Coordinates of C-alpha atoms in Angstrom, one line a residue:
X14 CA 44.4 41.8 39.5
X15 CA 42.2 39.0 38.4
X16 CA 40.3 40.5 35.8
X17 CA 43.9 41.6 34.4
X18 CA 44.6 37.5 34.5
X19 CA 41.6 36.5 32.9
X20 CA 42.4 39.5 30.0
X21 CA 46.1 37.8 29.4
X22 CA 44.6 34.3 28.9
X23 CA 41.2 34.8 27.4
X24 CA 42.2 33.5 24.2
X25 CA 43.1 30.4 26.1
X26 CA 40.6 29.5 27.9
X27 CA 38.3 30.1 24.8
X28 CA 40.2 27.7 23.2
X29 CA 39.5 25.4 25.9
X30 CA 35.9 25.7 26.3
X31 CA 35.9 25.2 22.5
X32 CA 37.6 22.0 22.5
X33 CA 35.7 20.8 25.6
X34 CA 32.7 21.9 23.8
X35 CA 33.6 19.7 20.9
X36 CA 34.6 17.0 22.7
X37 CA 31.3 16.7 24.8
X38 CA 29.4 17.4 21.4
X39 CA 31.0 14.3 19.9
X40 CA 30.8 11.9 22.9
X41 CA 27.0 12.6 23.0
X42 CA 26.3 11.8 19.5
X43 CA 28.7 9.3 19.5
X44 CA 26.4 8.0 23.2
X45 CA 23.4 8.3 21.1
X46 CA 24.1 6.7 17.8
X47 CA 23.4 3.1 17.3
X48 CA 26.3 0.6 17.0
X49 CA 25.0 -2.0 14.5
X50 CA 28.4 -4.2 14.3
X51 CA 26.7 -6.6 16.9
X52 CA 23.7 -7.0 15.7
X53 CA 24.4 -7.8 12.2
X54 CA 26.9 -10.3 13.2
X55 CA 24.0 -12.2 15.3
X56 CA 21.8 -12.5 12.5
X57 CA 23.5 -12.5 9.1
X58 CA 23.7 -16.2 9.1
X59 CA 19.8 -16.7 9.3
X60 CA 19.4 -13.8 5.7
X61 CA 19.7 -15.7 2.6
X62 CA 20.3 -15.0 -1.3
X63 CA 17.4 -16.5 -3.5
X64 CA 18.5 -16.9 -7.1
X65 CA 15.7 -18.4 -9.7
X66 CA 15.7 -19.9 -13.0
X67 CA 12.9 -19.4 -15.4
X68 CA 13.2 -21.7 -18.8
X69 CA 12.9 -19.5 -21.7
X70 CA 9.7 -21.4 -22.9
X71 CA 7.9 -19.8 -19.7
X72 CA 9.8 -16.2 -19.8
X73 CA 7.3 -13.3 -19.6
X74 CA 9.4 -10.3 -21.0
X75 CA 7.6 -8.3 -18.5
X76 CA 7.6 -10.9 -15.4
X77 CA 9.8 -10.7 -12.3
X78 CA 12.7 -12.4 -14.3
X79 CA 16.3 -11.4 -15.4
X80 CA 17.2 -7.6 -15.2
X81 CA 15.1 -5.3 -13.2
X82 CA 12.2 -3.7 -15.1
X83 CA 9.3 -1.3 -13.2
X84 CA 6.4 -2.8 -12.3
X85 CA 3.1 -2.3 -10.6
X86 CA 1.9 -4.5 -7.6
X87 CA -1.0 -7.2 -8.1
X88 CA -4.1 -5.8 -7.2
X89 CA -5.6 -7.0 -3.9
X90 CA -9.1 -5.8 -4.0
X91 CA -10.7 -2.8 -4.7
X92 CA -8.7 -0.4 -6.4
X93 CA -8.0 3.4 -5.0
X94 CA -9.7 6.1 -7.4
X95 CA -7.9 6.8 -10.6
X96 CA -5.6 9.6 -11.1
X97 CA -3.0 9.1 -8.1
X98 CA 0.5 9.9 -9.6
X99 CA 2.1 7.2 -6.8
X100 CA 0.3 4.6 -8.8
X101 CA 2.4 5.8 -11.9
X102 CA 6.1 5.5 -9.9
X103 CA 5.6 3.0 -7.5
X104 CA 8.2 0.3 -8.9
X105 CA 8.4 -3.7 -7.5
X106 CA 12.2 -4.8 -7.7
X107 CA 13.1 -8.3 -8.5
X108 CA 17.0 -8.2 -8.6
X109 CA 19.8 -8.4 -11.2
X110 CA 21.0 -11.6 -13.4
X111 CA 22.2 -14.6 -11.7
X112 CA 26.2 -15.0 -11.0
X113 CA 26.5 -17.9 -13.5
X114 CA 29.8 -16.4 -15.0
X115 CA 30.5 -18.6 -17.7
X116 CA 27.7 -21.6 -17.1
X117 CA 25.2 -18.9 -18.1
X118 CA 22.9 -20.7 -20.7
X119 CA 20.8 -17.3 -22.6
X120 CA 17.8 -19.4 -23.2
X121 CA 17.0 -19.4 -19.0
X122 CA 16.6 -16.2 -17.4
X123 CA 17.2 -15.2 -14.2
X124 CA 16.5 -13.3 -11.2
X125 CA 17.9 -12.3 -7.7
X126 CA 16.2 -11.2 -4.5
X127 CA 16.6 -11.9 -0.8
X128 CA 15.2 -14.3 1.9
X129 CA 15.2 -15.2 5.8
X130 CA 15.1 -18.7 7.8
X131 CA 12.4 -18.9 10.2
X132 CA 13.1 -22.2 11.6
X133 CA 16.0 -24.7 11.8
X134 CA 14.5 -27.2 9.9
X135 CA 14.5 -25.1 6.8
X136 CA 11.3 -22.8 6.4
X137 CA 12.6 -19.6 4.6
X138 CA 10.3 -16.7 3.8
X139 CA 10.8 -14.0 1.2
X140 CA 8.7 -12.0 -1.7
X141 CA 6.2 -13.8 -3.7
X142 CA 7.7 -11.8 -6.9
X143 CA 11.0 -12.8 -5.9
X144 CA 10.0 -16.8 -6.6
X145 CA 6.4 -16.3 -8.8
X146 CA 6.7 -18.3 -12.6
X147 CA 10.4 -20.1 -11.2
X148 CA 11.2 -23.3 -12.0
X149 CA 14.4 -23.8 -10.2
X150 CA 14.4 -21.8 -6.9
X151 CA 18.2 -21.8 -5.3
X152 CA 18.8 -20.4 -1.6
X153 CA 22.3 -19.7 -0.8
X154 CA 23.2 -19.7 2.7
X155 CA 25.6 -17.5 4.6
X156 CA 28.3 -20.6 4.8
X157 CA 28.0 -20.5 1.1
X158 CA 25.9 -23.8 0.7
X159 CA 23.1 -23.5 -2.4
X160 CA 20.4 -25.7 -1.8
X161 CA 17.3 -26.3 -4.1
X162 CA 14.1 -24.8 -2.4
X163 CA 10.1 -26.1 -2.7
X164 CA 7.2 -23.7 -2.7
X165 CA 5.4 -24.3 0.0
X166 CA 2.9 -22.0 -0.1
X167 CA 2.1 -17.9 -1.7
X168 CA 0.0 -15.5 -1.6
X169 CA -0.1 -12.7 -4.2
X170 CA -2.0 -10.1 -2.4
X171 CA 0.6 -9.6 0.5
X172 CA 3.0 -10.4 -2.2
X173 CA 4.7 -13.5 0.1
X174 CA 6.2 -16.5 -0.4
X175 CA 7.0 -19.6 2.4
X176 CA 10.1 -21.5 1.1
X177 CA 11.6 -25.1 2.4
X178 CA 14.7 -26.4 1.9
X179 CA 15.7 -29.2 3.1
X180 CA 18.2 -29.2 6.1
X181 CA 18.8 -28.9 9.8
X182 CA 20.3 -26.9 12.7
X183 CA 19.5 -23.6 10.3
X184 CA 20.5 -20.7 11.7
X185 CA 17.3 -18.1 12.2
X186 CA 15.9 -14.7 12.8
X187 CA 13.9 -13.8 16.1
X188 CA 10.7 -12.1 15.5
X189 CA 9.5 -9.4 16.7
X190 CA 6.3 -7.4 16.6
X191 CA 5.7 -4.5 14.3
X192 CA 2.8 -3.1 16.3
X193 CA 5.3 -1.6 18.4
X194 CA 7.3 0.5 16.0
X195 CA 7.1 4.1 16.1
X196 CA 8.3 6.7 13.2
X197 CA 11.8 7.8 14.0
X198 CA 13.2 4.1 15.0
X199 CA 16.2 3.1 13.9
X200 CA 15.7 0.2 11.6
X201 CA 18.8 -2.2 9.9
X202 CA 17.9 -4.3 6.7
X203 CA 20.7 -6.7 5.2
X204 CA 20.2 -8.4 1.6
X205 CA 21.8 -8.2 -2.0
X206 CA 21.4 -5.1 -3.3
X207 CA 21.9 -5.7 -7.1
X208 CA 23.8 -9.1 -5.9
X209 CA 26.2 -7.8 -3.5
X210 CA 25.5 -10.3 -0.9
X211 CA 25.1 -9.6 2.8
X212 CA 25.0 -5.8 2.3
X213 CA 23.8 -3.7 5.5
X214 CA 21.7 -0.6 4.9
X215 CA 20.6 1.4 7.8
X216 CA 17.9 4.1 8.3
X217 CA 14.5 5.1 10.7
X218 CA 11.4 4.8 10.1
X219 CA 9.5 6.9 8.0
X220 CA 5.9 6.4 8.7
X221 CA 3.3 3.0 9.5
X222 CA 0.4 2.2 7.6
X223 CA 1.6 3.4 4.5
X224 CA -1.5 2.1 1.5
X225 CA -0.1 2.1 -2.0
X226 CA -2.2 1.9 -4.6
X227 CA -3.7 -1.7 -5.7
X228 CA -2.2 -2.9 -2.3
X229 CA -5.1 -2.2 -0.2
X230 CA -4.9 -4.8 2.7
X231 CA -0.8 -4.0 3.4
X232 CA -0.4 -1.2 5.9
X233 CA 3.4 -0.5 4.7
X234 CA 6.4 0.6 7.3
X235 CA 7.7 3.3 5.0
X236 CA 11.8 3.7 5.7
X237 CA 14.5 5.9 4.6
X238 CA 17.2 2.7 4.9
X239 CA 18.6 2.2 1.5
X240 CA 16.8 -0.3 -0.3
X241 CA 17.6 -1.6 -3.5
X242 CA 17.1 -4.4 -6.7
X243 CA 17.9 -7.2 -4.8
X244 CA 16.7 -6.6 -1.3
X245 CA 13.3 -7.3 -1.9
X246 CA 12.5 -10.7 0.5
X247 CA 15.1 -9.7 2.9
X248 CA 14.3 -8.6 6.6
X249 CA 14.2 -5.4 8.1
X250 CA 15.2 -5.6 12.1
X251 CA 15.2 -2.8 14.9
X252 CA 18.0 -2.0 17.4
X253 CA 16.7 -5.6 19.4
X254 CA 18.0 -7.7 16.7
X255 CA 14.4 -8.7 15.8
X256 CA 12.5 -8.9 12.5
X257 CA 9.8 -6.1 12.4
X258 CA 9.3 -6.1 8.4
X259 CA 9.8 -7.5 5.3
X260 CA 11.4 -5.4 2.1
X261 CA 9.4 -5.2 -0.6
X262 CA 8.9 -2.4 -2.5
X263 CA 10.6 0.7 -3.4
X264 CA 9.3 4.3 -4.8
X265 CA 11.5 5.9 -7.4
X266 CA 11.3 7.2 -10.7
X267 CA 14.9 6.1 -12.1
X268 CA 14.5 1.9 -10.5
X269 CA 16.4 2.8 -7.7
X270 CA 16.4 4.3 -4.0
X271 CA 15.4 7.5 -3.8
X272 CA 15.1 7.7 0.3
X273 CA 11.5 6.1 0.0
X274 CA 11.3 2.3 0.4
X275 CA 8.3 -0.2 1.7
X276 CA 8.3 -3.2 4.1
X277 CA 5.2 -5.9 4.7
X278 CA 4.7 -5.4 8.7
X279 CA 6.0 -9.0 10.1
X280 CA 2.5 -9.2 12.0
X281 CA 0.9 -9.3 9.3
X282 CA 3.5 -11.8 7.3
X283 CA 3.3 -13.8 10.2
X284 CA 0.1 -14.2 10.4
X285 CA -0.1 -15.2 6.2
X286 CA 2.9 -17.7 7.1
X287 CA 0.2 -19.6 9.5
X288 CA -2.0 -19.6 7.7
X289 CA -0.1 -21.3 4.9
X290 CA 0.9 -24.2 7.0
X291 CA -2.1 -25.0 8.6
X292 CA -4.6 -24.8 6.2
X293 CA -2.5 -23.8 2.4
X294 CA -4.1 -20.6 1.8
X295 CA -5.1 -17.3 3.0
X296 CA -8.0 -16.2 3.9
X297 CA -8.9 -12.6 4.4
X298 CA -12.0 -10.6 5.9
X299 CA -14.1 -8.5 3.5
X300 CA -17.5 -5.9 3.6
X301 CA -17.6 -5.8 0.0
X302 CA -17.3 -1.8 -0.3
X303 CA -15.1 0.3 -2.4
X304 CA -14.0 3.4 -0.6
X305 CA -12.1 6.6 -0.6
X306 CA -11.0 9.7 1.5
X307 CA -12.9 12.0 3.0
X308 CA -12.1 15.3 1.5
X309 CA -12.6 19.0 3.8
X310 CA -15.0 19.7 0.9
X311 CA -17.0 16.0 1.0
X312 CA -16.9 16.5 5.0
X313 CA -18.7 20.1 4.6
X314 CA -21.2 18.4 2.5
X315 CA -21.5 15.7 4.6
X316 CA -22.7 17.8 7.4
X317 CA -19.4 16.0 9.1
X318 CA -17.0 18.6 12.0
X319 CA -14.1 17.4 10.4
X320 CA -12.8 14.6 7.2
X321 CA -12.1 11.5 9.1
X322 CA -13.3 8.1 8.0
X323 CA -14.0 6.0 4.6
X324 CA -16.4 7.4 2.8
X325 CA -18.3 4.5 1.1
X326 CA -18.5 5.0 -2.9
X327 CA -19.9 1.7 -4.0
X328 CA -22.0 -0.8 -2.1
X329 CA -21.5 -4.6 -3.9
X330 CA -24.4 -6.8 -4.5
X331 CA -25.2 -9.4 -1.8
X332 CA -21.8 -8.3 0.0
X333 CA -21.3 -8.5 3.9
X334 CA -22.0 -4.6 3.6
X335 CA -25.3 -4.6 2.0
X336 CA -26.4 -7.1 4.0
X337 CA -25.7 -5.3 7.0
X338 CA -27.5 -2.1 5.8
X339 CA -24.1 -0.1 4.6
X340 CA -25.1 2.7 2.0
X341 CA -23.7 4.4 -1.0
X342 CA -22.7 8.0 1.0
X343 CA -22.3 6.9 4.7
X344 CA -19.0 6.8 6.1
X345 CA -17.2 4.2 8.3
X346 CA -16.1 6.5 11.7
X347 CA -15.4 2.8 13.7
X348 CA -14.9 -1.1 12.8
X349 CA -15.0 -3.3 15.5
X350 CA -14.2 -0.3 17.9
X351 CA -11.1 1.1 15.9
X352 CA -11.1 4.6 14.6
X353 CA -11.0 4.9 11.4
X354 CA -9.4 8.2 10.9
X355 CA -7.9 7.7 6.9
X356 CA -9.7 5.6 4.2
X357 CA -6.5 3.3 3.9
X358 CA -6.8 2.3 7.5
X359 CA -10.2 0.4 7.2
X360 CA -9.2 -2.6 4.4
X361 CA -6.1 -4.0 6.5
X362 CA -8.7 -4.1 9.3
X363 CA -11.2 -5.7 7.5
X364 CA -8.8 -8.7 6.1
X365 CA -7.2 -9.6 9.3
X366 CA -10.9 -9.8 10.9
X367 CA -12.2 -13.7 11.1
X368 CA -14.3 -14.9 8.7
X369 CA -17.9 -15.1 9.8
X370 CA -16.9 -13.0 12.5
X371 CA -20.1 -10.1 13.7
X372 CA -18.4 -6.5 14.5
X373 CA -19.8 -3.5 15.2
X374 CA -19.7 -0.6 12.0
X375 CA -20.2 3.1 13.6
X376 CA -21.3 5.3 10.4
X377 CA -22.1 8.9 9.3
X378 CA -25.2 8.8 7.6
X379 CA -26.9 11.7 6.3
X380 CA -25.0 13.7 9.2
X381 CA -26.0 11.7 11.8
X382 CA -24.1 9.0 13.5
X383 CA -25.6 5.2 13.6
X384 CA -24.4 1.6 14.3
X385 CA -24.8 -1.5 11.9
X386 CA -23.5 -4.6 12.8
X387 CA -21.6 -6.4 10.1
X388 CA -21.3 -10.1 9.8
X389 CA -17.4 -10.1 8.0
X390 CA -17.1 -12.4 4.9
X391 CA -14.3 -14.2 3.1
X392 CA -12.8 -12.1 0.3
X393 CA -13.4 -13.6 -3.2
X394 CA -10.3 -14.3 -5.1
X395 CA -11.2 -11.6 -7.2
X396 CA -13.0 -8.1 -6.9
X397 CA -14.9 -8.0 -10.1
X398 CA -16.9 -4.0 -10.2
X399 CA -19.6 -3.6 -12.3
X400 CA -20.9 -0.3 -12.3
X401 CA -23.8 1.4 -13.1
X402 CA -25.1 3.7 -16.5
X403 CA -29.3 5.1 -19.5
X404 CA -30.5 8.2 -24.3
X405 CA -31.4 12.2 -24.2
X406 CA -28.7 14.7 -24.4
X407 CA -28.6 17.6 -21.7
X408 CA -25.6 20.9 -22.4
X409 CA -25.9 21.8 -18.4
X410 CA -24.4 25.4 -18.4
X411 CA -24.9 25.6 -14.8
X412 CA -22.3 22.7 -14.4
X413 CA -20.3 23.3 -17.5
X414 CA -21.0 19.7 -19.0
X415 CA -22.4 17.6 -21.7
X416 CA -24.5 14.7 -20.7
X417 CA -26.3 11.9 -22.3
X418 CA -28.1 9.0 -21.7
X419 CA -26.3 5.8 -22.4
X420 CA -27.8 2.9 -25.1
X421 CA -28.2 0.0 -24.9
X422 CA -25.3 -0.9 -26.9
X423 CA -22.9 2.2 -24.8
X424 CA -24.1 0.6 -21.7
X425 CA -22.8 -3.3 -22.9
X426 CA -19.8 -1.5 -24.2
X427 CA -18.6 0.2 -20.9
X428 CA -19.8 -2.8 -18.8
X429 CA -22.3 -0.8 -16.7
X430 CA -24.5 -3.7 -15.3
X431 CA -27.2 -1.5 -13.7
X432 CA -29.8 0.9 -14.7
X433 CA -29.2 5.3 -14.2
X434 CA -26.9 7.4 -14.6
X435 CA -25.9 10.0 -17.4
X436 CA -22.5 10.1 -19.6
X437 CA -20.3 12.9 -19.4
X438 CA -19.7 13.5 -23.3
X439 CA -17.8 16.8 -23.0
X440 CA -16.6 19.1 -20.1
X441 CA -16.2 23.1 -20.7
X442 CA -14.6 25.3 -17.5
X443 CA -16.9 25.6 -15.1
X444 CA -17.6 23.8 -11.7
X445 CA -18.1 20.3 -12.8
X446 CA -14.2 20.8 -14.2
X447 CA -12.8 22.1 -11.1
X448 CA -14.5 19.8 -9.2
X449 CA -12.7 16.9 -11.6
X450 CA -15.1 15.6 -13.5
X451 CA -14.0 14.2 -16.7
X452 CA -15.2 13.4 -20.3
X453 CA -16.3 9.1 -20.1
X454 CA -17.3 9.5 -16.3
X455 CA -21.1 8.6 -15.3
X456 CA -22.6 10.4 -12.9
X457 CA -25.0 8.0 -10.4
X458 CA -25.6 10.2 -7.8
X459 CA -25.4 14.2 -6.6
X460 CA -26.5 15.2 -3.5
X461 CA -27.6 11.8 -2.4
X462 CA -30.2 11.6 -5.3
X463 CA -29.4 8.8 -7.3
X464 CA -29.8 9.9 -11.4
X465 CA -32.0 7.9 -13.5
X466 CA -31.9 9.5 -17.3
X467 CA -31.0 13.0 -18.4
X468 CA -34.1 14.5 -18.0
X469 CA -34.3 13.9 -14.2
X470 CA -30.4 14.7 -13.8
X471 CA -31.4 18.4 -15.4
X472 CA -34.3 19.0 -13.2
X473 CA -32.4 18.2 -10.6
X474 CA -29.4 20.8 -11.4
X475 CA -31.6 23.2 -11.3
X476 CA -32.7 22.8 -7.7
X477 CA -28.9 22.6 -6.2
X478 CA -28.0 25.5 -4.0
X479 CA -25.1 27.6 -4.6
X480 CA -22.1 28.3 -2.3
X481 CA -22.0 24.6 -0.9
X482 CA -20.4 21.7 -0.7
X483 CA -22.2 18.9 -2.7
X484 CA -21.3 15.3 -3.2
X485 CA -21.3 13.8 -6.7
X486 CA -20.8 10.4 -7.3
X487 CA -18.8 8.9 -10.6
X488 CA -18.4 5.9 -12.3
X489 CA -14.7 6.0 -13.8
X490 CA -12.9 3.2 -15.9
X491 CA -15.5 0.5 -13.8
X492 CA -14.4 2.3 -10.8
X493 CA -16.7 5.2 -8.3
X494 CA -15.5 8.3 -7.3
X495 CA -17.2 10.8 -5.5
X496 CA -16.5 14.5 -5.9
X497 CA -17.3 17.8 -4.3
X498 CA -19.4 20.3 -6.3
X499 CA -19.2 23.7 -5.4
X500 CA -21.7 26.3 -7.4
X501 CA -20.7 29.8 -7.1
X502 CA -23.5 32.5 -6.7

């Protein structure tokens, strides 16, 4: 009888558990999605609009001025090697023309970006790119009020800029700490987006420590939240309400979002917005190294278990690093106890360590691990690489290359300040070109033998075993690379 009953209404109750079903479905996502309508109408008061005006006497046609044009970061340091495609579509974003309707006088141009107050009485922080070459610098508050900011302080290489304006009782943002965050947060940014004031994005984030190329000491907070023209200087906030980054940059191959967009970490601004009032510049730690990944094939030839670290490609002249013993071919494991386990992790490190400070460095060398200690230095305002170069012409059929030694005048004429080394002149298929070398690099080193002329670099080819992993190191455009040469049998 009751199987009979539950025959007659089984497309009922299927219905029904359906619809509950649904129901439940919805009420849990609905549970679990953020509601942002609070927390935007906390803190949109303390975001501002920043407006510039550059006189047309001072206009660079390809500065941060009037309509939005691609650009590539300011270098910070030591550049990564040469050839990354990111360093190609990485865009900075400065914002569309000012709203001067009618007043608009063609001779000034103009830009737009976004801001934040810190304090009531009228510190405001933002982009550096969003303010650099200005001579009139506007911030708009929320209650519509426009008042004419000073520069207080910037600094190019975290691309930031500390604003005043004068007035009280301001509005502001609470900060919060960007350590914290972990990929997969929810994340809210509000700015002017292409000068549609107070606009509210909304997203997770993507990944931390994000290095982009020739901004070394910036370990990003990559975000899917749409970012756009016009955002850059505004603040990024989690689900607390509280700043955890600044928007800066965006990747895209058109100019606008593509899903892929950059924020400066707010420890780290914080820390640069100190510094700026206390003593009106930053300061940043520095070994004097250039580095670069750790490849599986430079770990196998390194004698290493697995790639981890920054392997180090050149080793400056009277820098923090030679002085503490650090070597062309060792790689940093540890600085100052932190795990190093990706090239890009080590420069942030290094610039947020004190000046003068002495930290332990645990290195690889020659498969072995050792400890230097390191006394940090201050990092010069800039990074200026000379590289090394020798006259003999070797054809190297074993490596498929043609090499020479470099004159006198060669030498002077691709700035190679030391002695050694052998130019590439031409590169056939073989395993020099798979393992990238390139016609114009100088080899310096392979197989931690440093090369002084051609002759030695072709007895020395002839002794390299086959069927291993063997590090080369290049000098490329003024910058080192080091490869890994494999020799078939």
């Amino acid at each position: 009888m009751l199987g009979k009953v539950l025959r007659q209404h089984r497309p009922t109750l299927l219905v029904s558990a359906w619809a509950f079903a649904s129901l439940w479905t919805a009420h849990v996502a609905a549970g679990e999605l953020p509601d942002f309508t609070k927390l935007v109408e906390k803190n949109a008061p303390a975001v501002v609009n920043i407006s510039t005006v550059q006189k047309s006497g001072n206009h660079n046609p390809h500065g941060n001025s009037g309509r939005e044009r691609p650009r590539r970061g300011p270098g910070p340091g030591p550049e990564a090697p040469d050839g990354s495609q990111l360093d190609d579509w990485f865009k900075r974003f400065f914002g569309e023309e000012g709203e001067g309707g009618g007043n608009f006088d063609p001779r000034e141009a103009r830009s737009l970006g976004s801001g934040f107050v810190l304090s009531e009485d009228g510190f405001v922080l933002t982009n550096n790119h969003v303010i650099a070459d200005a001579d009139k610098i506007i911030v708009r508050l929320n209650d519509r009020r426009e008042l004419e900011a000073e520069v207080v302080g910037a600094d190019e290489r975290s691309d930031l800029a500390l604003l005043h304006v004068k007035a009280t009782k301001l509005p502001v943002v609470k900060i919060g700490q960007s350590r914290d965050l972990k990929p997969g947060e929810w994340v809210l940014a509000i700015g002017s987006p292409f000068g549609f004031d107070y606009s509210v994005t909304a997203g997770v984030v993507s990944a931390l420590g994000r290095s982009l190329p020739r901004e070394n000491y910036v370990p990003f907070i990559q975000t899917d939240a749409a970012i756009n023209p016009g955002n850059s200087g505004g603040p990024l906030f989690n689900l607390k309400g509280e700043v955890i980054g600044i928007n800066s940059q965006i990747y895209s191959r058109t100019g606008g979002y593509m899903g892929v967009s950059f924020a400066i970490p707010i420890d780290m601004a914080m820390n640069v917005v100190e510094q700026i009032k206390s003593k009106g510049r930053v300061t940043r730690g520095w070994l004097g190294v250039l580095i670069q990944d750790v490849t599986r094939e430079l770990a196998e030839s390194f004698k290493m278990d697995r790639p981890q670290g920054a392997l180090v490609a050149k080793v400056l002249p009277n820098s923090p690093g030679e002085k503490a013993g650090i070597q062309v071919g060792d790689v940093i494991v540890k600085f100052n106890g932190i795990e190093i386990v990706d090239s890009s992790e080590l420069p942030p490190l290094v610039g947020v360590t004190g000046i003068d400070k002495k930290v332990p460095v645990d290195i690889i060398r020659n498969g072995k691990s050792e400890r230097l200690s390191v006394v940090v230095g201050e990092l010069p305002p800039e990074d200026d690489i000379k590289l090394s170069s020798g006259s003999g012409t070797v054809d190297d059929d074993r490596l498929g290359i043609v090499v020479a030694d470099l004159t006198p005048e060669l030498r002077q004429r691709m700035e190679q300040g030391t002695e050694g080394g052998v130019l590439v002149q031409q590169v056939n298929n073989g395993t020099a070109a798979k393992a990238g070398v390139r016609r114009g690099d100088v080899i310096v080193m392979i197989n931690n033998e440093n090369i002084t002329d051609a002759k030695q670099y072709k007895n020395l080819i002839k002794k390299l075993p086959t069927d291993k992993s063997i590090p080369m190191l290049v000098h490329r455009r003024g910058g080192p690379v080091f490869l890994a040469l494999k020799i078939p049998k």
